[in-house]
Amino acid sequence: MNATGYFYYFILLLAATGALTLRIDVKEYDRQGLNKEKKLTRLLAWGNLILGASLFTADWAFQKWFW
């Protein structure tokens, strides 16, 4: 799964953008009263975090048991 060496950078980008989006954008949308944008941003940010964690776990399991 980690053929090129850039896979962990991708995972880091997913986690960082998810965390920063939750930290910065959601607060700003809440302050401005943009509820639909806040909900969608929260959904996408959690999606980034979950996808990053899932890919990290899958890569770890693949390397531990199959590689």
PDB file of C-alpha atoms in Angstrom:
ATOM      1  CA  MET A   1       0.000   0.000   0.000  1.00  0.00           C
ATOM      2  CA  ASN A   2       2.925   2.349   0.656  1.00  0.00           C
ATOM      3  CA  ALA A   3       4.566   1.969  -2.737  1.00  0.00           C
ATOM      4  CA  THR A   4       5.724   5.520  -3.431  1.00  0.00           C
ATOM      5  CA  GLY A   5       6.446   6.885   0.016  1.00  0.00           C
ATOM      6  CA  TYR A   6       3.905   9.688  -0.287  1.00  0.00           C
ATOM      7  CA  PHE A   7       1.065   7.761   1.289  1.00  0.00           C
ATOM      8  CA  TYR A   8       1.743   9.018   4.816  1.00  0.00           C
ATOM      9  CA  TYR A   9       1.843  12.605   3.559  1.00  0.00           C
ATOM     10  CA  PHE A  10      -1.633  12.051   2.119  1.00  0.00           C
ATOM     11  CA  ILE A  11      -2.847  10.691   5.455  1.00  0.00           C
ATOM     12  CA  LEU A  12      -1.297  13.652   7.269  1.00  0.00           C
ATOM     13  CA  LEU A  13      -2.976  16.089   4.872  1.00  0.00           C
ATOM     14  CA  LEU A  14      -6.359  14.448   5.411  1.00  0.00           C
ATOM     15  CA  ALA A  15      -6.003  14.608   9.181  1.00  0.00           C
ATOM     16  CA  ALA A  16      -4.608  18.156   9.214  1.00  0.00           C
ATOM     17  CA  THR A  17      -7.252  19.600   6.918  1.00  0.00           C
ATOM     18  CA  GLY A  18     -10.004  17.860   8.850  1.00  0.00           C
ATOM     19  CA  ALA A  19      -8.746  19.138  12.186  1.00  0.00           C
ATOM     20  CA  LEU A  20      -8.109  22.671  10.961  1.00  0.00           C
ATOM     21  CA  THR A  21     -11.492  22.831   9.268  1.00  0.00           C
ATOM     22  CA  LEU A  22     -13.196  21.778  12.478  1.00  0.00           C
ATOM     23  CA  ARG A  23     -11.121  24.219  14.473  1.00  0.00           C
ATOM     24  CA  ILE A  24     -11.376  27.311  12.258  1.00  0.00           C
ATOM     25  CA  ASP A  25     -14.151  27.148   9.668  1.00  0.00           C
ATOM     26  CA  VAL A  26     -16.901  25.674  11.828  1.00  0.00           C
ATOM     27  CA  LYS A  27     -16.429  28.374  14.464  1.00  0.00           C
ATOM     28  CA  GLU A  28     -16.556  31.097  11.835  1.00  0.00           C
ATOM     29  CA  TYR A  29     -19.733  29.713  10.265  1.00  0.00           C
ATOM     30  CA  ASP A  30     -21.299  29.439  13.717  1.00  0.00           C
ATOM     31  CA  ARG A  31     -20.369  33.036  14.497  1.00  0.00           C
ATOM     32  CA  GLN A  32     -21.924  34.239  11.239  1.00  0.00           C
ATOM     33  CA  GLY A  33     -25.063  32.125  11.713  1.00  0.00           C
ATOM     34  CA  LEU A  34     -24.539  30.029   8.566  1.00  0.00           C
ATOM     35  CA  ASN A  35     -26.042  26.783   9.843  1.00  0.00           C
ATOM     36  CA  LYS A  36     -26.202  24.825   6.566  1.00  0.00           C
ATOM     37  CA  GLU A  37     -22.579  25.631   5.764  1.00  0.00           C
ATOM     38  CA  LYS A  38     -21.579  24.739   9.313  1.00  0.00           C
ATOM     39  CA  LYS A  39     -23.256  21.315   9.091  1.00  0.00           C
ATOM     40  CA  LEU A  40     -21.740  20.516   5.694  1.00  0.00           C
ATOM     41  CA  THR A  41     -18.282  21.685   6.766  1.00  0.00           C
ATOM     42  CA  ARG A  42     -18.477  19.615   9.931  1.00  0.00           C
ATOM     43  CA  LEU A  43     -19.525  16.554   7.904  1.00  0.00           C
ATOM     44  CA  LEU A  44     -16.675  16.959   5.414  1.00  0.00           C
ATOM     45  CA  ALA A  45     -14.103  17.634   8.148  1.00  0.00           C
ATOM     46  CA  TRP A  46     -15.104  14.520  10.080  1.00  0.00           C
ATOM     47  CA  GLY A  47     -15.011  12.618   6.805  1.00  0.00           C
ATOM     48  CA  ASN A  48     -11.408  13.718   6.294  1.00  0.00           C
ATOM     49  CA  LEU A  49     -10.453  12.669   9.815  1.00  0.00           C
ATOM     50  CA  ILE A  50     -12.183   9.297   9.561  1.00  0.00           C
ATOM     51  CA  LEU A  51     -10.730   8.593   6.122  1.00  0.00           C
ATOM     52  CA  GLY A  52      -7.223   9.484   7.329  1.00  0.00           C
ATOM     53  CA  ALA A  53      -7.541   7.281  10.406  1.00  0.00           C
ATOM     54  CA  SER A  54      -8.998   4.427   8.357  1.00  0.00           C
ATOM     55  CA  LEU A  55      -6.224   4.576   5.769  1.00  0.00           C
ATOM     56  CA  PHE A  56      -3.571   4.686   8.488  1.00  0.00           C
ATOM     57  CA  THR A  57      -5.115   1.676  10.236  1.00  0.00           C
ATOM     58  CA  ALA A  58      -5.502  -0.259   6.987  1.00  0.00           C
ATOM     59  CA  ASP A  59      -1.887   0.431   6.008  1.00  0.00           C
ATOM     60  CA  TRP A  60      -0.659  -0.613   9.446  1.00  0.00           C
ATOM     61  CA  ALA A  61      -2.691  -3.842   9.335  1.00  0.00           C
ATOM     62  CA  PHE A  62      -1.533  -4.607   5.805  1.00  0.00           C
ATOM     63  CA  GLN A  63       2.136  -4.121   6.722  1.00  0.00           C
ATOM     64  CA  LYS A  64       1.820  -6.083   9.954  1.00  0.00           C
ATOM     65  CA  TRP A  65      -0.016  -9.127   8.625  1.00  0.00           C
ATOM     66  CA  PHE A  66       0.453  -9.317   4.879  1.00  0.00           C
ATOM     67  CA  TRP A  67       3.759  -7.691   4.021  1.00  0.00           C
TER      68      TRP A  67
END
